[in-house]
Short mmCIF file of C-alpha atoms in Angstrom, two decimals:
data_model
loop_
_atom_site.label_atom_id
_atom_site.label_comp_id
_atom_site.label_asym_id
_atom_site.label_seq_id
_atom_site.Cartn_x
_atom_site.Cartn_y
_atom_site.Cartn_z
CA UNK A 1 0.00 0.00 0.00
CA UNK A 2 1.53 3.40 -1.15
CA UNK A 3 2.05 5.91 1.70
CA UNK A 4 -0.32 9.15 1.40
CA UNK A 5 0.53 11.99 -0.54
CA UNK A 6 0.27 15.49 0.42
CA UNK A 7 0.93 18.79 -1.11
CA UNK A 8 2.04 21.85 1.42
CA UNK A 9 1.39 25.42 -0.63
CA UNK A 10 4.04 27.66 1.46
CA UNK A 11 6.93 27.25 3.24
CA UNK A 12 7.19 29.54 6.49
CA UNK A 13 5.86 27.95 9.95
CA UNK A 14 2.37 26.69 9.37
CA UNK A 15 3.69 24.86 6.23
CA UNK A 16 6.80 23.54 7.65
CA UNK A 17 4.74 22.82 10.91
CA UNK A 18 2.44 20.63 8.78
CA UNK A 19 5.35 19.20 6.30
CA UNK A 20 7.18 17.94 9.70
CA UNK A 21 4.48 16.80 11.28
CA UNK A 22 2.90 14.93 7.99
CA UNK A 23 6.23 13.44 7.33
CA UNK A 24 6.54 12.07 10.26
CA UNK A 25 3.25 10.26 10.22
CA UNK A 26 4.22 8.45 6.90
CA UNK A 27 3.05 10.66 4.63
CA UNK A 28 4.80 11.97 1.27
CA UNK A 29 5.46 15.43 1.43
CA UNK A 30 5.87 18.00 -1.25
CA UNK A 31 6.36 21.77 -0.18
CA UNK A 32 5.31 24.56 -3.00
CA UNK A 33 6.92 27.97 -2.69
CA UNK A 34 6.11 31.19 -4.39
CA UNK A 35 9.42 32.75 -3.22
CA UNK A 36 12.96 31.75 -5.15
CA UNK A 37 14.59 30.45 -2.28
CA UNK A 38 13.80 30.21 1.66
CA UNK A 39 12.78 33.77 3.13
CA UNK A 40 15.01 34.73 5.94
CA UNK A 41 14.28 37.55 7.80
CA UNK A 42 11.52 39.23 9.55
CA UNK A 43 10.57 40.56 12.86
CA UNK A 44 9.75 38.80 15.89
CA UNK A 45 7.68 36.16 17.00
CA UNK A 46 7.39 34.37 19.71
CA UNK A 47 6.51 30.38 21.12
CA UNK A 48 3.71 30.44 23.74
CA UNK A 49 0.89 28.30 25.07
CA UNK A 50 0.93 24.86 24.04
CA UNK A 51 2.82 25.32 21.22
CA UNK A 52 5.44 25.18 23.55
CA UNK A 53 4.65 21.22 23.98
CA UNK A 54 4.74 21.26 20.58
CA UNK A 55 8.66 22.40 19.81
CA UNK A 56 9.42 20.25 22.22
CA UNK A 57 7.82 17.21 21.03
CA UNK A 58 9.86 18.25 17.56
CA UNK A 59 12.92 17.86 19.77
CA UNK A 60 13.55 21.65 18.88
CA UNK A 61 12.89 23.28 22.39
CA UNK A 62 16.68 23.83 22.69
CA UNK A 63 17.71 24.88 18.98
CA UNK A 64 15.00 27.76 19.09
CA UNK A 65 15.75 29.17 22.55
CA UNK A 66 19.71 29.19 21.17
CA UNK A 67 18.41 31.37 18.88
CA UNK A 68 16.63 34.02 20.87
CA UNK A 69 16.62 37.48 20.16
CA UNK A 70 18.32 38.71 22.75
CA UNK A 71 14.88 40.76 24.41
CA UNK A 72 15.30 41.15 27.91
CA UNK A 73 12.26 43.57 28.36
CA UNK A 74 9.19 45.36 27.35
CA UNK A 75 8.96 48.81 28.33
CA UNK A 76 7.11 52.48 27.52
CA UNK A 77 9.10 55.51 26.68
CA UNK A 78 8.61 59.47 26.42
CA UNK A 79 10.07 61.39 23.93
CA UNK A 80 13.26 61.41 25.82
CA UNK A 81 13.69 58.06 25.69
CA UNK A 82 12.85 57.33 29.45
CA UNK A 83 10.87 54.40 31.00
CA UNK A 84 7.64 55.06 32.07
CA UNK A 85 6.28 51.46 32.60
CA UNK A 86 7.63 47.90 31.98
CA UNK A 87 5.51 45.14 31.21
CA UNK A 88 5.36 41.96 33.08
CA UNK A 89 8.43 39.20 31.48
CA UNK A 90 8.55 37.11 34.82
CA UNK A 91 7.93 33.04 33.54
CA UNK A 92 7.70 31.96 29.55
CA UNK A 93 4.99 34.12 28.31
CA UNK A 94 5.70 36.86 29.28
CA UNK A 95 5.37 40.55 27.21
CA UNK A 96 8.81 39.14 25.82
CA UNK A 97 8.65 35.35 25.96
CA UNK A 98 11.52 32.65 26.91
CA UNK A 99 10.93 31.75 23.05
CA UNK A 100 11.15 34.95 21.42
CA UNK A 101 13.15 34.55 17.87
CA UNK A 102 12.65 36.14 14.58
CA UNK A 103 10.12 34.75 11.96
CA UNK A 104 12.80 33.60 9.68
CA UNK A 105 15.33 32.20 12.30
CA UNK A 106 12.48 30.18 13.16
CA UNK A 107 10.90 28.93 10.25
CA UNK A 108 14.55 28.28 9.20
CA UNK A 109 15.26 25.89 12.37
CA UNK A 110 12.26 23.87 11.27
CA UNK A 111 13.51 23.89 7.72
CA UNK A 112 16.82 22.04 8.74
CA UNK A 113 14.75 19.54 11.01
CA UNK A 114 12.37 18.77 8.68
CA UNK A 115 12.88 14.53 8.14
CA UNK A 116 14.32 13.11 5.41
CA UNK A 117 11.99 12.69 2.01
CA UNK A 118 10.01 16.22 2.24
CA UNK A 119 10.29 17.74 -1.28
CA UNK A 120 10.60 21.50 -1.14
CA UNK A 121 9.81 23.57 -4.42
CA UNK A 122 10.82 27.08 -4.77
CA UNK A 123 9.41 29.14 -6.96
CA UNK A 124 6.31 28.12 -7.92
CA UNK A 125 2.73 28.15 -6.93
CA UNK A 126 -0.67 26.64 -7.81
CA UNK A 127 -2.61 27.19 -10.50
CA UNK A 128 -5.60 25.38 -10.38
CA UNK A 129 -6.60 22.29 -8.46
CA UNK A 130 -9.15 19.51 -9.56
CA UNK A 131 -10.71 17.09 -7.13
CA UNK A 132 -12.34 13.96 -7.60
CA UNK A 133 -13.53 11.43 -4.42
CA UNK A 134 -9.91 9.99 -4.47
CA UNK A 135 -7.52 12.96 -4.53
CA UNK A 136 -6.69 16.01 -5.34
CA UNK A 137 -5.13 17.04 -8.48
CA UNK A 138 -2.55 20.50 -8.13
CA UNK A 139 -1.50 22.20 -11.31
CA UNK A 140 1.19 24.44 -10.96
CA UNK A 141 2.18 27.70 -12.63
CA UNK A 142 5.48 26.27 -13.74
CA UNK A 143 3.56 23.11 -15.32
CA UNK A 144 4.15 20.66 -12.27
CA UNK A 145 0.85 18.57 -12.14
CA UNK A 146 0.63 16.99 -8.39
CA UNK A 147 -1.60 14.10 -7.54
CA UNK A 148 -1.93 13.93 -3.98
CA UNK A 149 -4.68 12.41 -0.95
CA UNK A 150 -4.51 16.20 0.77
CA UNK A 151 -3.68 20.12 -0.06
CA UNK A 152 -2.84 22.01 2.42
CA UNK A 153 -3.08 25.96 1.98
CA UNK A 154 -0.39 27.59 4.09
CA UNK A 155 0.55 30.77 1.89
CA UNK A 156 -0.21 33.45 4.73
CA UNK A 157 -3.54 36.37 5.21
CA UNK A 158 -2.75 37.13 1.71
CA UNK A 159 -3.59 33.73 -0.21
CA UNK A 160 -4.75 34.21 -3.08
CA UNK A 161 -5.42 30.35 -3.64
CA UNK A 162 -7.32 30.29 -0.56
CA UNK A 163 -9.76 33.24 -2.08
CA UNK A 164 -9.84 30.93 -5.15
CA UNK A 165 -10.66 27.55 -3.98
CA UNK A 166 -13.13 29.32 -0.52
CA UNK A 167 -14.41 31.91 -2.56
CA UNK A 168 -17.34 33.97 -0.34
CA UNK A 169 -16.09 32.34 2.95
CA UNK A 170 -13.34 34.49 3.83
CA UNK A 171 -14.36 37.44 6.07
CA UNK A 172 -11.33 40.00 6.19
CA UNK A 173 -11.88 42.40 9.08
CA UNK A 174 -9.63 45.26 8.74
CA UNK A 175 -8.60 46.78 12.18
CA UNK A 176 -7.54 50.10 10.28
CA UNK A 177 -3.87 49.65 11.61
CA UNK A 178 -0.82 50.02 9.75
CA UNK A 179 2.69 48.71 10.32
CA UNK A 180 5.79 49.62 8.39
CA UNK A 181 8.26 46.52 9.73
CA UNK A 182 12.08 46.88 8.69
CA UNK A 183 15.68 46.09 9.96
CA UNK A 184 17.96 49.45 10.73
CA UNK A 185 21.37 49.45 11.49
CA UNK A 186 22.17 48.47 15.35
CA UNK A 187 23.22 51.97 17.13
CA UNK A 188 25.37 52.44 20.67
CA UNK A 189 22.11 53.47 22.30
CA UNK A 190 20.24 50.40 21.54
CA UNK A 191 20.18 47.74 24.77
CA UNK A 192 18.01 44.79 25.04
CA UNK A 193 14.77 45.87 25.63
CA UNK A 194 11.90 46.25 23.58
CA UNK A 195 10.97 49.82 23.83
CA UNK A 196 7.82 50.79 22.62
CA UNK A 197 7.15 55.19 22.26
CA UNK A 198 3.77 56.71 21.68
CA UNK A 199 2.90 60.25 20.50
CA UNK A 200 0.18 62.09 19.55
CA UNK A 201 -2.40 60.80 16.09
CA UNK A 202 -1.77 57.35 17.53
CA UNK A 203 1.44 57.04 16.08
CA UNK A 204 3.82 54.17 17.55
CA UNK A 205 7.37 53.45 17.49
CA UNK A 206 8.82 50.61 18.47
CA UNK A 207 12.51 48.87 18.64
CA UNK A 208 13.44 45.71 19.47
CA UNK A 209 17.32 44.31 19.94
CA UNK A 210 18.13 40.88 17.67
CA UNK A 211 20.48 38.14 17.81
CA UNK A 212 22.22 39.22 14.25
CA UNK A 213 23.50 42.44 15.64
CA UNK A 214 21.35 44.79 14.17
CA UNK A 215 17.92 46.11 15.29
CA UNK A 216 14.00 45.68 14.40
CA UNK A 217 11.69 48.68 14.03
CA UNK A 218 8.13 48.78 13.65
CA UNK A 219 6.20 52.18 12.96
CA UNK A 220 2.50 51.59 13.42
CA UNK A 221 -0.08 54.18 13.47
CA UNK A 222 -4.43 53.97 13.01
CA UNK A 223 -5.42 55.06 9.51
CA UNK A 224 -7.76 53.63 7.05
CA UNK A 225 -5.33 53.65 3.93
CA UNK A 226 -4.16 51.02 2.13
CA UNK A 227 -0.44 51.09 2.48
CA UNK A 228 0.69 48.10 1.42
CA UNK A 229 -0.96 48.19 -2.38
CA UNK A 230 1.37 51.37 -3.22
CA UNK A 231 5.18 50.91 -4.70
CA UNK A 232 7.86 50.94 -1.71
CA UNK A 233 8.99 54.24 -2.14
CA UNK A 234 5.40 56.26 -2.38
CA UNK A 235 4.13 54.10 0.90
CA UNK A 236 7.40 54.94 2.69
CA UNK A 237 7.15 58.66 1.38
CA UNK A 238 3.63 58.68 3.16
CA UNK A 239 4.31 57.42 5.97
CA UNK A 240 7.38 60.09 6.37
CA UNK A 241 4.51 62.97 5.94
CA UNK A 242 2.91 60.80 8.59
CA UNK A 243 5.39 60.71 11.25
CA UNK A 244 6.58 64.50 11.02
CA UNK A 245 7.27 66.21 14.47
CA UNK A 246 6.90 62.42 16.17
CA UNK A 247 10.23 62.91 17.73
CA UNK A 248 12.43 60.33 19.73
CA UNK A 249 13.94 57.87 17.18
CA UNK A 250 11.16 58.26 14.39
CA UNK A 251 13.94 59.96 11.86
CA UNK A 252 16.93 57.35 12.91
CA UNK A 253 14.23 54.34 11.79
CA UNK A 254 12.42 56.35 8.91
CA UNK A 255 16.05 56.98 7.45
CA UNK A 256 16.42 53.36 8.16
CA UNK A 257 13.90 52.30 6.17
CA UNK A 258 14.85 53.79 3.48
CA UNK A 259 18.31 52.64 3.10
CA UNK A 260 17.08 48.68 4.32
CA UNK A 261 16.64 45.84 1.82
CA UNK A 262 13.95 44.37 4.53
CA UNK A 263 11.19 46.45 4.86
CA UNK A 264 7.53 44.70 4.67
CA UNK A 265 4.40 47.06 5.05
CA UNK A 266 1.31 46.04 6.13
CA UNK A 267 -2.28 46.94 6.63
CA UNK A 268 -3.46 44.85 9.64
CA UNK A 269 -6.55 42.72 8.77
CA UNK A 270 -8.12 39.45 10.96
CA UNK A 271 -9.64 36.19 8.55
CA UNK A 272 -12.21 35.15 9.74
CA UNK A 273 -13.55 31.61 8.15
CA UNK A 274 -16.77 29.60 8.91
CA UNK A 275 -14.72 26.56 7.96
CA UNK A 276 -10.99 25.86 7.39
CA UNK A 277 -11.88 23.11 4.91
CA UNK A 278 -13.48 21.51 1.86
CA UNK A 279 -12.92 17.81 0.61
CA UNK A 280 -9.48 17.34 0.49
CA UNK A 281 -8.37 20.66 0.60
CA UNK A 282 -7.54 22.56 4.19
CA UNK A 283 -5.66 25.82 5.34
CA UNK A 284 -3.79 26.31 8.21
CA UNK A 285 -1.96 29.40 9.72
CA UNK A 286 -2.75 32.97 8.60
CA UNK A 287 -4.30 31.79 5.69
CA UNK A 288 -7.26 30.34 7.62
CA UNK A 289 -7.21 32.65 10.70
CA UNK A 290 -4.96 35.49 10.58
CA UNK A 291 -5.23 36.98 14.40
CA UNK A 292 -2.61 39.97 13.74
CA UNK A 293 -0.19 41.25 15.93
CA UNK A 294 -3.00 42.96 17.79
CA UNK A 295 -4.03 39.54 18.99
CA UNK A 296 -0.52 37.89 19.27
CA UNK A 297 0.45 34.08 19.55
CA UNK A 298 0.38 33.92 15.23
CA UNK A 299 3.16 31.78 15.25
CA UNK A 300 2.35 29.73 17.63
CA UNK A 301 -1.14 28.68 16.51
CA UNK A 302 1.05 28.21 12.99
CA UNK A 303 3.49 25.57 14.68
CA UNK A 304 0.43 23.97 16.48
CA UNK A 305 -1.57 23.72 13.64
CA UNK A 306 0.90 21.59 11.83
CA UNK A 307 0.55 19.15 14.76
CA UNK A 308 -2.85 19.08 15.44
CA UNK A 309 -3.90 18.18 11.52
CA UNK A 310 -1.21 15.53 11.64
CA UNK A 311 -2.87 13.69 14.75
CA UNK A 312 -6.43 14.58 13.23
CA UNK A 313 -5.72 12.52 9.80
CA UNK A 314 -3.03 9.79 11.55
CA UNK A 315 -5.99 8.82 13.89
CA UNK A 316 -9.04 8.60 11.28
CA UNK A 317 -8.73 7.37 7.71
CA UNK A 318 -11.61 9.19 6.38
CA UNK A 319 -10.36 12.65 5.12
CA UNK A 320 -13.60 14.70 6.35
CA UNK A 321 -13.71 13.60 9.74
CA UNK A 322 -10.41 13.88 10.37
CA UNK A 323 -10.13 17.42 8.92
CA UNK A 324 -13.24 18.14 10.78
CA UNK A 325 -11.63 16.85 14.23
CA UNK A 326 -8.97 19.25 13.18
CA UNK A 327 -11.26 22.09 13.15
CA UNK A 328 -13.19 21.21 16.52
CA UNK A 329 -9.46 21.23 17.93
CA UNK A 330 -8.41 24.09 16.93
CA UNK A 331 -10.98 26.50 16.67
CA UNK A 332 -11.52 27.18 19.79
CA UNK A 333 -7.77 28.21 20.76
CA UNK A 334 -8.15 30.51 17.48
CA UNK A 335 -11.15 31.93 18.96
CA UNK A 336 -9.68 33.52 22.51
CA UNK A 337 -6.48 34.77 20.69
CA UNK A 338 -8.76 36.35 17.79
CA UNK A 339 -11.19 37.96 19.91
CA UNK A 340 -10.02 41.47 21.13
CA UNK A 341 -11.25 43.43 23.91
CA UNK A 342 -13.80 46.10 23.25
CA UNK A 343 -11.41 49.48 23.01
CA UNK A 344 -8.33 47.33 22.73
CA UNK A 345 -7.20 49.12 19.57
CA UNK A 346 -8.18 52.73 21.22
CA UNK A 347 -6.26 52.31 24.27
CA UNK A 348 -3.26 51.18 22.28
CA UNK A 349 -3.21 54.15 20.19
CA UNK A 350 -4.09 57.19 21.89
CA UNK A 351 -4.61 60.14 19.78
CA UNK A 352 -4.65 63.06 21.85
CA UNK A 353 -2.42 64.20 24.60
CA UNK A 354 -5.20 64.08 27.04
CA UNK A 355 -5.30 59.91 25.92
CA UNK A 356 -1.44 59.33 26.04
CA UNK A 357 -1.39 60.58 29.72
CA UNK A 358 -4.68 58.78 30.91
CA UNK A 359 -2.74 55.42 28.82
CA UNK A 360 0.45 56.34 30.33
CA UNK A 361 -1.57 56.37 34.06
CA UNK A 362 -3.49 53.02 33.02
CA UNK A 363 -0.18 51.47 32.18
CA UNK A 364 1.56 52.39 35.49
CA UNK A 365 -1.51 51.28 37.33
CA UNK A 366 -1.41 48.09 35.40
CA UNK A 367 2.08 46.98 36.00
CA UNK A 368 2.09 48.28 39.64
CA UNK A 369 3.03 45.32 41.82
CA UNK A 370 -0.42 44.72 43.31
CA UNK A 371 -1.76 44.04 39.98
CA UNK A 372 1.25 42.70 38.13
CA UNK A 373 0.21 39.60 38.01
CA UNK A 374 -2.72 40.23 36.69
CA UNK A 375 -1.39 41.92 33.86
CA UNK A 376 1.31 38.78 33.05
CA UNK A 377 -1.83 36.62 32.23
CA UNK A 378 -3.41 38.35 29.71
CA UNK A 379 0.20 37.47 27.91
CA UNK A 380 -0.36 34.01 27.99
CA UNK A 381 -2.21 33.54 24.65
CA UNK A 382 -2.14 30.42 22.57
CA UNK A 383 -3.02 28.05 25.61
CA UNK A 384 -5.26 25.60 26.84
CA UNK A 385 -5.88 22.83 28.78
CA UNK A 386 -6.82 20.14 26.43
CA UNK A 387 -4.22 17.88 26.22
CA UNK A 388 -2.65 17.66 22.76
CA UNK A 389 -4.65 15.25 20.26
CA UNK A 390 -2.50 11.79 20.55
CA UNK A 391 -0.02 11.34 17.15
CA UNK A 392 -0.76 7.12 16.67
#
């Protein structure tokens, strides 16, 4: 009896999640991947929850917490650059977790752990897909044709074979946030905290130390425009004009940006899905569920994801209840990291200088020791209680 075959569109941690995870159940694994080569780079993420279990089940706990960024801290900062609250880090999820590494550092430690016979294809993507009760037939754009028991869609918020093949069951719900991300040249100034400023029209800066000896920046600010649809140099030009008179570092990371061959902009939007699957077809990560920054834990419902479908399909040979005991599984931890807090989004942009100082009071309040700990839990996203589904 031939083992099953399935074919993994994208290659970052969902799709290298489920390409482990697959392989090591028996099945055949090919890996499609729009990019040339693997994508390095990237800003942080972090490993939380149970995906912690998870890593460590891959035998990876170690490798990925060698690779840390470095993060010591979370703090607020005035325009002078001085602390005016920290956020809870005490125990592994905190504001900065034990397991905080960059996006491609991790996805790249899965990459060379993957087991032996997963087929990785750069550059190349589907075209069209064809089902029939027995498989799933993937086309690709480079003329590949794939016959294979399971497709799994893992190409990120953006997928535009998702949009094909679930076409009027994706709900995007834009949050009206926007994020420039970008790496900047490591200064004497920088130390290893994550320092996070706020000024006036909501406007955020934030910079974070790495483990390659440079330094992350984020610029994020509330605006309904779509930023990431323009060229490089007009949405950077804009969000200059933006950030005029923001003061602290804004200049040092817009000047930055500029100069940087990893900049990625990005207008933040949830998906929301009534299902993450049809016949032998199923998404995982951001492509099913993106929860955004604003929710947090992205990457490590990505890395569980690839688990939990594994243990779904290794424990049930028919396709639809096994995708199906994938989606009772993991719905629910999607659900409390997706669902913000009325005002959430307000109170982390402030617009006024009247907000900034009643945020800058809640904050201090927040992380005063009597309710500390209070604050520390509502890091801990991406966990439960169930126990894992059992691999067989």
């Amino acid at each position: 009896m031939r083992n099953p075959h399935v074919v993994v569109s994208g290659a970052s941690i969902a799709g290298l999640s489920a390409a482990y995870w697959l392989r090591r159940t028996g099945w055949e694994v090919t890996v499609l991947e729009r990019a040339p080569g693997f994508r390095d780079g990237g800003q942080n993420v972090d490993v939380r929850g149970v995906a912690r279990e998870v890593l460590d089940r891959m035998g990876l706990f170690d490798a990925v917490k060698a690779l840390n960024t470095t993060e010591t801290a979370a703090v607020f900062v005035d325009e002078r650059g001085a602390v005016t609250a920290e956020l809870p880090s005490d125990g592994p999820d905190g504001a900065t977790a034990e397991l905080e590494i960059l996006r491609g550092d991790f996805a790249r430690a899965i990459l060379d752990h993957l087991p032996d016979g997963v087929e990785i294809v750069y550059g190349d993507t589907i075209r069209d897909t064809a089902e029939d009760d027995d498989s799933v037939t993937v086309t690709t754009e480079a003329g590949r044709v794939l016959r294979a028991d399971l497709l799994v869609i893992a190409e990120g918020v953006r997928s535009a074979t998702r949009d094909r093949l679930f076409d009027g069951l994706v709900n995007r719900r834009p949050l009206g946030i926007n994020m420039v991300f970008g790496t900047i040249p490591r200064t004497a100034g920088d130390d290893d905290r994550w320092r996070w400023y706020s000024t006036v029209g909501g406007r955020q800066v934030h910079l974070r130390p790495d483990n390659h000896g440079t330094t992350r920046a984020i610029l994020s600010y509330p605006r309904d425009e779509d930023l990431a649809s323009l060229g490089r140099d007009q949405a950077l030009a804009r969000v200059r004009a933006r950030y005029t008179g923001a003061g602290w570092e804004t200049e040092r990371v817009l000047d930055g940006f500029d100069a940087s061959e990893d900049v990625y902009i990005d207008g933040l939007t949830q998906i929301r899905m009534p299902t993450w699957h049809r016949g032998r077809i199923c998404l995982a990560g951001d492509a099913a569920w993106c929860v955004t920054p604003m929710g947090g834990g992205g990457a490590s419902l990505a890395l569980t994801s690839g688990y939990v479908l594994a243990a779904s399909l290794a424990g049930r040979p028919d396709t639809e209840a096994a995708l199906t005991a994938y989606e009772s599984w993991m719905r629910p931890l999607v659900d409390s990291v997706q669902k913000l807090s009325p005002g959430v989004v307000r109170l982390a942009y402030p617009r006024t200088r009247l907000g900034l100082a009643v945020r800058t009071l809640f904050m201090r309040a927040l992380t005063s020791p009597p309710l500390a700990p209070v604050t520390a839990r509502l890091t801990r996203v991406a966990d439960t209680d169930r126990p894992l589904p059992p691999i067989a």
